[in-house]
């Protein structure tokens, strides 16, 4: 069993930055691929970024590539999402997700979800 707790969301102006954090429980964190999904009102939940269990492979969706960076610290059981140059269209609830295995490529792969944290980009 893995519990995920997100933090770091909030209100930010366009062009600003936020860093989301996800704290994971359990002693087998390094066996899980981790990802960040987001869901805007009226839209489906979508994969934003993922990092492999060994931290070597990362993926970012085209909509955030070059602006967002995912990272993990296996010693601290933490995953981060650094979000720069934020746009109004980044407004959504952001969810931390975990999959037992090397990589997380699809919402159907997710084994555990966090409760979500709201990110609002507005002037």
Short mmCIF file of N, CA and C in Angstrom, two decimals:
data_model
loop_
_atom_site.label_atom_id
_atom_site.label_comp_id
_atom_site.label_asym_id
_atom_site.label_seq_id
_atom_site.Cartn_x
_atom_site.Cartn_y
_atom_site.Cartn_z
N UNK A 1 0.85 -1.19 0.00
CA UNK A 1 0.00 0.00 0.00
C UNK A 1 0.89 1.24 0.00
N UNK A 2 0.55 2.19 -0.86
CA UNK A 2 1.28 3.46 -0.96
C UNK A 2 0.30 4.59 -0.78
N UNK A 3 0.63 5.52 0.08
CA UNK A 3 -0.18 6.73 0.24
C UNK A 3 0.60 7.91 -0.30
N UNK A 4 -0.11 8.76 -1.05
CA UNK A 4 0.51 9.91 -1.70
C UNK A 4 -0.17 11.18 -1.21
N UNK A 5 0.64 12.16 -0.83
CA UNK A 5 0.11 13.43 -0.35
C UNK A 5 0.80 14.56 -1.10
N UNK A 6 -0.01 15.32 -1.86
CA UNK A 6 0.52 16.43 -2.64
C UNK A 6 0.49 17.72 -1.83
N UNK A 7 1.37 18.63 -2.20
CA UNK A 7 1.37 19.98 -1.62
C UNK A 7 2.01 20.92 -2.63
N UNK A 8 1.82 22.22 -2.40
CA UNK A 8 2.49 23.22 -3.23
C UNK A 8 1.61 23.93 -4.24
N UNK A 9 0.35 23.53 -4.33
CA UNK A 9 -0.52 24.23 -5.26
C UNK A 9 -0.88 25.62 -4.76
N UNK A 10 -1.57 26.37 -5.62
CA UNK A 10 -1.98 27.71 -5.22
C UNK A 10 -2.33 28.57 -6.41
N UNK A 11 -2.44 29.85 -6.15
CA UNK A 11 -2.75 30.84 -7.18
C UNK A 11 -1.46 31.55 -7.60
N UNK A 12 -1.25 31.62 -8.89
CA UNK A 12 -0.05 32.27 -9.41
C UNK A 12 -0.41 33.05 -10.67
N UNK A 13 0.30 34.11 -10.92
CA UNK A 13 0.06 34.91 -12.12
C UNK A 13 0.68 34.24 -13.35
N UNK A 14 0.15 34.52 -14.52
CA UNK A 14 0.77 33.99 -15.75
C UNK A 14 2.24 34.36 -15.82
N UNK A 15 3.04 33.37 -16.23
CA UNK A 15 4.48 33.58 -16.27
C UNK A 15 5.20 33.21 -14.99
N UNK A 16 4.45 32.95 -13.94
CA UNK A 16 5.04 32.61 -12.66
C UNK A 16 5.41 31.14 -12.55
N UNK A 17 5.88 30.78 -11.36
CA UNK A 17 6.35 29.42 -11.11
C UNK A 17 5.73 28.85 -9.84
N UNK A 18 5.62 27.54 -9.81
CA UNK A 18 5.23 26.80 -8.62
C UNK A 18 6.00 25.49 -8.62
N UNK A 19 6.21 24.95 -7.42
CA UNK A 19 6.77 23.62 -7.32
C UNK A 19 5.82 22.75 -6.51
N UNK A 20 5.33 21.71 -7.15
CA UNK A 20 4.49 20.74 -6.47
C UNK A 20 5.36 19.64 -5.86
N UNK A 21 4.94 19.19 -4.69
CA UNK A 21 5.64 18.09 -4.03
C UNK A 21 4.66 16.96 -3.75
N UNK A 22 5.17 15.76 -3.76
CA UNK A 22 4.36 14.58 -3.45
C UNK A 22 5.16 13.70 -2.50
N UNK A 23 4.62 13.53 -1.31
CA UNK A 23 5.26 12.68 -0.31
C UNK A 23 4.62 11.29 -0.34
N UNK A 24 5.44 10.27 -0.46
CA UNK A 24 4.94 8.90 -0.56
C UNK A 24 5.31 8.11 0.68
N UNK A 25 4.36 7.31 1.14
CA UNK A 25 4.64 6.43 2.28
C UNK A 25 5.16 5.10 1.75
N UNK A 26 5.67 4.28 2.64
CA UNK A 26 6.09 2.95 2.24
C UNK A 26 7.58 2.81 2.03
N UNK A 27 8.06 1.59 2.18
CA UNK A 27 9.50 1.33 2.09
C UNK A 27 9.94 0.93 0.70
N UNK A 28 8.97 0.79 -0.24
CA UNK A 28 9.32 0.32 -1.57
C UNK A 28 9.14 1.41 -2.62
N UNK A 29 9.29 2.65 -2.21
CA UNK A 29 9.06 3.79 -3.12
C UNK A 29 9.89 3.66 -4.38
N UNK A 30 11.12 3.20 -4.26
CA UNK A 30 12.00 3.13 -5.42
C UNK A 30 11.56 2.08 -6.43
N UNK A 31 10.57 1.27 -6.10
CA UNK A 31 10.03 0.28 -7.03
C UNK A 31 8.90 0.83 -7.88
N UNK A 32 8.51 2.08 -7.63
CA UNK A 32 7.37 2.67 -8.30
C UNK A 32 7.78 3.75 -9.29
N UNK A 33 7.22 3.68 -10.49
CA UNK A 33 7.25 4.83 -11.38
C UNK A 33 6.27 5.85 -10.85
N UNK A 34 6.60 7.12 -10.98
CA UNK A 34 5.77 8.19 -10.44
C UNK A 34 5.39 9.17 -11.54
N UNK A 35 4.21 9.74 -11.39
CA UNK A 35 3.77 10.68 -12.40
C UNK A 35 2.89 11.77 -11.82
N UNK A 36 2.71 12.79 -12.61
CA UNK A 36 1.76 13.86 -12.31
C UNK A 36 0.72 13.91 -13.43
N UNK A 37 -0.53 13.89 -13.02
CA UNK A 37 -1.65 14.07 -13.91
C UNK A 37 -2.34 15.38 -13.55
N UNK A 38 -3.16 15.88 -14.46
CA UNK A 38 -3.97 17.05 -14.13
C UNK A 38 -5.35 16.91 -14.77
N UNK A 39 -6.30 17.57 -14.13
CA UNK A 39 -7.66 17.55 -14.63
C UNK A 39 -8.27 18.93 -14.49
N UNK A 40 -8.58 19.51 -15.63
CA UNK A 40 -9.25 20.81 -15.66
C UNK A 40 -10.76 20.60 -15.67
N UNK A 41 -11.53 21.60 -15.27
CA UNK A 41 -12.99 21.45 -15.25
C UNK A 41 -13.53 21.06 -16.62
N UNK A 42 -14.35 20.02 -16.65
CA UNK A 42 -14.97 19.59 -17.89
C UNK A 42 -14.06 18.80 -18.82
N UNK A 43 -12.84 18.51 -18.36
CA UNK A 43 -11.90 17.78 -19.22
C UNK A 43 -11.49 16.47 -18.55
N UNK A 44 -10.94 15.58 -19.35
CA UNK A 44 -10.44 14.33 -18.83
C UNK A 44 -9.11 14.53 -18.13
N UNK A 45 -8.83 13.62 -17.20
CA UNK A 45 -7.54 13.66 -16.53
C UNK A 45 -6.46 13.23 -17.52
N UNK A 46 -5.36 13.98 -17.54
CA UNK A 46 -4.31 13.73 -18.51
C UNK A 46 -2.95 13.62 -17.84
N UNK A 47 -2.09 12.80 -18.43
CA UNK A 47 -0.72 12.66 -17.94
C UNK A 47 0.09 13.88 -18.33
N UNK A 48 0.75 14.48 -17.35
CA UNK A 48 1.59 15.65 -17.60
C UNK A 48 3.05 15.24 -17.67
N UNK A 49 3.50 14.53 -16.65
CA UNK A 49 4.90 14.14 -16.57
C UNK A 49 5.03 12.83 -15.82
N UNK A 50 6.09 12.08 -16.13
CA UNK A 50 6.36 10.88 -15.37
C UNK A 50 7.87 10.69 -15.24
N UNK A 51 8.27 10.00 -14.19
CA UNK A 51 9.67 9.64 -13.98
C UNK A 51 9.73 8.16 -13.63
N UNK A 52 10.68 7.47 -14.24
CA UNK A 52 10.80 6.03 -14.01
C UNK A 52 11.24 5.74 -12.58
N UNK A 53 11.06 4.50 -12.19
CA UNK A 53 11.37 4.12 -10.81
C UNK A 53 12.83 4.37 -10.46
N UNK A 54 13.72 4.23 -11.46
CA UNK A 54 15.14 4.47 -11.20
C UNK A 54 15.56 5.91 -11.44
N UNK A 55 14.60 6.74 -11.81
CA UNK A 55 14.88 8.16 -12.00
C UNK A 55 15.59 8.51 -13.29
N UNK A 56 15.81 7.53 -14.14
CA UNK A 56 16.61 7.77 -15.34
C UNK A 56 15.76 8.33 -16.48
N UNK A 57 14.54 7.83 -16.62
CA UNK A 57 13.69 8.19 -17.76
C UNK A 57 12.60 9.15 -17.30
N UNK A 58 12.48 10.25 -18.01
CA UNK A 58 11.39 11.18 -17.74
C UNK A 58 10.59 11.42 -19.02
N UNK A 59 9.38 11.82 -18.82
CA UNK A 59 8.48 12.15 -19.94
C UNK A 59 7.70 13.40 -19.55
N UNK A 60 7.53 14.29 -20.54
CA UNK A 60 6.67 15.45 -20.34
C UNK A 60 5.78 15.59 -21.56
N UNK A 61 4.53 15.89 -21.35
CA UNK A 61 3.62 16.05 -22.47
C UNK A 61 4.03 17.26 -23.29
N UNK A 62 3.60 17.29 -24.52
CA UNK A 62 3.98 18.40 -25.40
C UNK A 62 3.52 19.74 -24.85
N UNK A 63 2.42 19.75 -24.16
CA UNK A 63 1.87 21.02 -23.66
C UNK A 63 2.72 21.64 -22.55
N UNK A 64 3.58 20.85 -21.91
CA UNK A 64 4.38 21.38 -20.80
C UNK A 64 5.87 21.25 -21.04
N UNK A 65 6.25 20.60 -22.13
CA UNK A 65 7.66 20.36 -22.41
C UNK A 65 8.42 21.67 -22.47
N UNK A 66 9.55 21.72 -21.79
CA UNK A 66 10.34 22.94 -21.75
C UNK A 66 9.96 23.89 -20.64
N UNK A 67 8.82 23.65 -20.00
CA UNK A 67 8.36 24.51 -18.91
C UNK A 67 8.29 23.77 -17.58
N UNK A 68 7.95 22.49 -17.62
CA UNK A 68 7.81 21.68 -16.40
C UNK A 68 8.96 20.68 -16.32
N UNK A 69 9.37 20.38 -15.10
CA UNK A 69 10.40 19.37 -14.88
C UNK A 69 10.00 18.49 -13.71
N UNK A 70 9.99 17.19 -13.95
CA UNK A 70 9.69 16.23 -12.89
C UNK A 70 11.00 15.67 -12.35
N UNK A 71 11.02 15.43 -11.05
CA UNK A 71 12.19 14.82 -10.43
C UNK A 71 11.75 14.01 -9.22
N UNK A 72 12.65 13.17 -8.74
CA UNK A 72 12.34 12.37 -7.56
C UNK A 72 13.57 12.22 -6.68
N UNK A 73 13.32 12.04 -5.40
CA UNK A 73 14.38 11.80 -4.43
C UNK A 73 14.01 10.51 -3.71
N UNK A 74 14.60 9.42 -4.11
CA UNK A 74 14.24 8.12 -3.54
C UNK A 74 14.64 8.00 -2.07
N UNK A 75 15.62 8.77 -1.65
CA UNK A 75 16.04 8.73 -0.25
C UNK A 75 15.00 9.38 0.67
N UNK A 76 14.23 10.30 0.10
CA UNK A 76 13.23 11.03 0.89
C UNK A 76 11.80 10.61 0.54
N UNK A 77 11.64 9.69 -0.40
CA UNK A 77 10.30 9.28 -0.85
C UNK A 77 9.50 10.47 -1.37
N UNK A 78 10.14 11.28 -2.18
CA UNK A 78 9.50 12.50 -2.68
C UNK A 78 9.56 12.58 -4.20
N UNK A 79 8.52 13.16 -4.77
CA UNK A 79 8.48 13.49 -6.19
C UNK A 79 8.12 14.96 -6.30
N UNK A 80 8.72 15.62 -7.27
CA UNK A 80 8.49 17.05 -7.44
C UNK A 80 8.08 17.35 -8.88
N UNK A 81 7.34 18.44 -9.03
CA UNK A 81 7.06 18.97 -10.36
C UNK A 81 7.33 20.46 -10.32
N UNK A 82 8.41 20.86 -10.94
CA UNK A 82 8.74 22.28 -11.06
C UNK A 82 8.03 22.83 -12.27
N UNK A 83 7.21 23.83 -12.07
CA UNK A 83 6.40 24.40 -13.14
C UNK A 83 6.80 25.86 -13.34
N UNK A 84 7.33 26.17 -14.49
CA UNK A 84 7.74 27.52 -14.83
C UNK A 84 6.92 28.05 -15.99
N UNK A 85 6.97 29.34 -16.18
CA UNK A 85 6.25 30.00 -17.29
C UNK A 85 4.81 29.52 -17.36
N UNK A 86 4.15 29.56 -16.24
CA UNK A 86 2.79 29.03 -16.17
C UNK A 86 1.83 29.86 -17.01
N UNK A 87 0.86 29.16 -17.57
CA UNK A 87 -0.15 29.76 -18.42
C UNK A 87 -1.54 29.51 -17.83
N UNK A 88 -2.51 30.33 -18.18
CA UNK A 88 -3.88 30.09 -17.68
C UNK A 88 -4.38 28.69 -18.00
N UNK A 89 -3.97 28.15 -19.13
CA UNK A 89 -4.42 26.80 -19.50
C UNK A 89 -3.80 25.70 -18.66
N UNK A 90 -2.85 26.04 -17.80
CA UNK A 90 -2.30 25.06 -16.86
C UNK A 90 -3.19 24.92 -15.62
N UNK A 91 -4.20 25.75 -15.50
CA UNK A 91 -5.10 25.69 -14.36
C UNK A 91 -5.80 24.34 -14.32
N UNK A 92 -5.68 23.65 -13.19
CA UNK A 92 -6.25 22.31 -13.04
C UNK A 92 -5.98 21.81 -11.63
N UNK A 93 -6.60 20.70 -11.31
CA UNK A 93 -6.20 19.95 -10.12
C UNK A 93 -5.11 18.98 -10.56
N UNK A 94 -4.00 19.02 -9.84
CA UNK A 94 -2.86 18.18 -10.17
C UNK A 94 -2.80 17.01 -9.19
N UNK A 95 -2.64 15.81 -9.77
CA UNK A 95 -2.64 14.58 -8.97
C UNK A 95 -1.30 13.88 -9.09
N UNK A 96 -0.79 13.43 -7.99
CA UNK A 96 0.38 12.56 -7.96
C UNK A 96 -0.10 11.13 -8.14
N UNK A 97 0.66 10.33 -8.87
CA UNK A 97 0.25 8.96 -9.16
C UNK A 97 1.45 8.03 -9.11
N UNK A 98 1.18 6.77 -8.77
CA UNK A 98 2.24 5.78 -8.67
C UNK A 98 1.84 4.49 -9.37
N UNK A 99 2.81 3.87 -10.00
CA UNK A 99 2.62 2.57 -10.63
C UNK A 99 3.78 1.66 -10.22
N UNK A 100 3.49 0.47 -9.79
CA UNK A 100 4.53 -0.48 -9.45
C UNK A 100 5.17 -0.96 -10.75
N UNK A 101 6.43 -0.59 -10.95
CA UNK A 101 7.10 -0.95 -12.18
C UNK A 101 8.02 0.16 -12.64
N UNK A 102 8.63 -0.03 -13.80
CA UNK A 102 9.64 0.89 -14.28
C UNK A 102 9.04 2.23 -14.72
N UNK A 103 7.96 2.18 -15.50
CA UNK A 103 7.45 3.40 -16.12
C UNK A 103 5.93 3.49 -15.98
N UNK A 104 5.45 4.71 -16.10
CA UNK A 104 4.02 5.01 -16.03
C UNK A 104 3.67 5.76 -17.31
N UNK A 105 2.86 5.15 -18.17
CA UNK A 105 2.62 5.74 -19.48
C UNK A 105 1.17 6.08 -19.75
N UNK A 106 0.29 5.62 -18.89
CA UNK A 106 -1.14 5.80 -19.19
C UNK A 106 -1.92 5.81 -17.88
N UNK A 107 -3.05 6.50 -17.91
CA UNK A 107 -3.88 6.57 -16.71
C UNK A 107 -4.30 5.19 -16.24
N UNK A 108 -4.42 4.23 -17.16
CA UNK A 108 -4.83 2.88 -16.80
C UNK A 108 -3.74 2.12 -16.05
N UNK A 109 -2.52 2.66 -16.09
CA UNK A 109 -1.40 2.01 -15.40
C UNK A 109 -1.34 2.36 -13.92
N UNK A 110 -2.07 3.38 -13.50
CA UNK A 110 -1.92 3.92 -12.15
C UNK A 110 -2.47 2.96 -11.10
N UNK A 111 -1.66 2.73 -10.08
CA UNK A 111 -2.08 1.89 -8.96
C UNK A 111 -2.55 2.73 -7.77
N UNK A 112 -1.93 3.88 -7.57
CA UNK A 112 -2.28 4.73 -6.43
C UNK A 112 -2.36 6.18 -6.86
N UNK A 113 -3.31 6.89 -6.23
CA UNK A 113 -3.52 8.31 -6.50
C UNK A 113 -3.40 9.11 -5.21
N UNK A 114 -2.92 10.34 -5.36
CA UNK A 114 -3.03 11.30 -4.28
C UNK A 114 -4.38 11.99 -4.33
N UNK A 115 -4.62 12.89 -3.39
CA UNK A 115 -5.92 13.54 -3.29
C UNK A 115 -6.03 14.76 -4.22
N UNK A 116 -4.93 15.22 -4.74
CA UNK A 116 -4.93 16.35 -5.67
C UNK A 116 -4.65 17.68 -4.99
N UNK A 117 -4.08 18.59 -5.76
CA UNK A 117 -3.82 19.95 -5.30
C UNK A 117 -4.18 20.92 -6.42
N UNK A 118 -4.86 21.99 -6.07
CA UNK A 118 -5.36 22.94 -7.07
C UNK A 118 -4.25 23.90 -7.48
N UNK A 119 -4.10 24.07 -8.78
CA UNK A 119 -3.22 25.09 -9.34
C UNK A 119 -4.07 26.02 -10.19
N UNK A 120 -4.03 27.30 -9.87
CA UNK A 120 -4.79 28.30 -10.61
C UNK A 120 -3.83 29.36 -11.13
N UNK A 121 -3.86 29.54 -12.44
CA UNK A 121 -3.00 30.55 -13.08
C UNK A 121 -3.91 31.65 -13.60
N UNK A 122 -3.82 32.80 -12.97
CA UNK A 122 -4.72 33.90 -13.31
C UNK A 122 -4.13 35.21 -12.84
N UNK A 123 -4.43 36.26 -13.60
CA UNK A 123 -4.00 37.60 -13.19
C UNK A 123 -5.09 38.29 -12.39
#
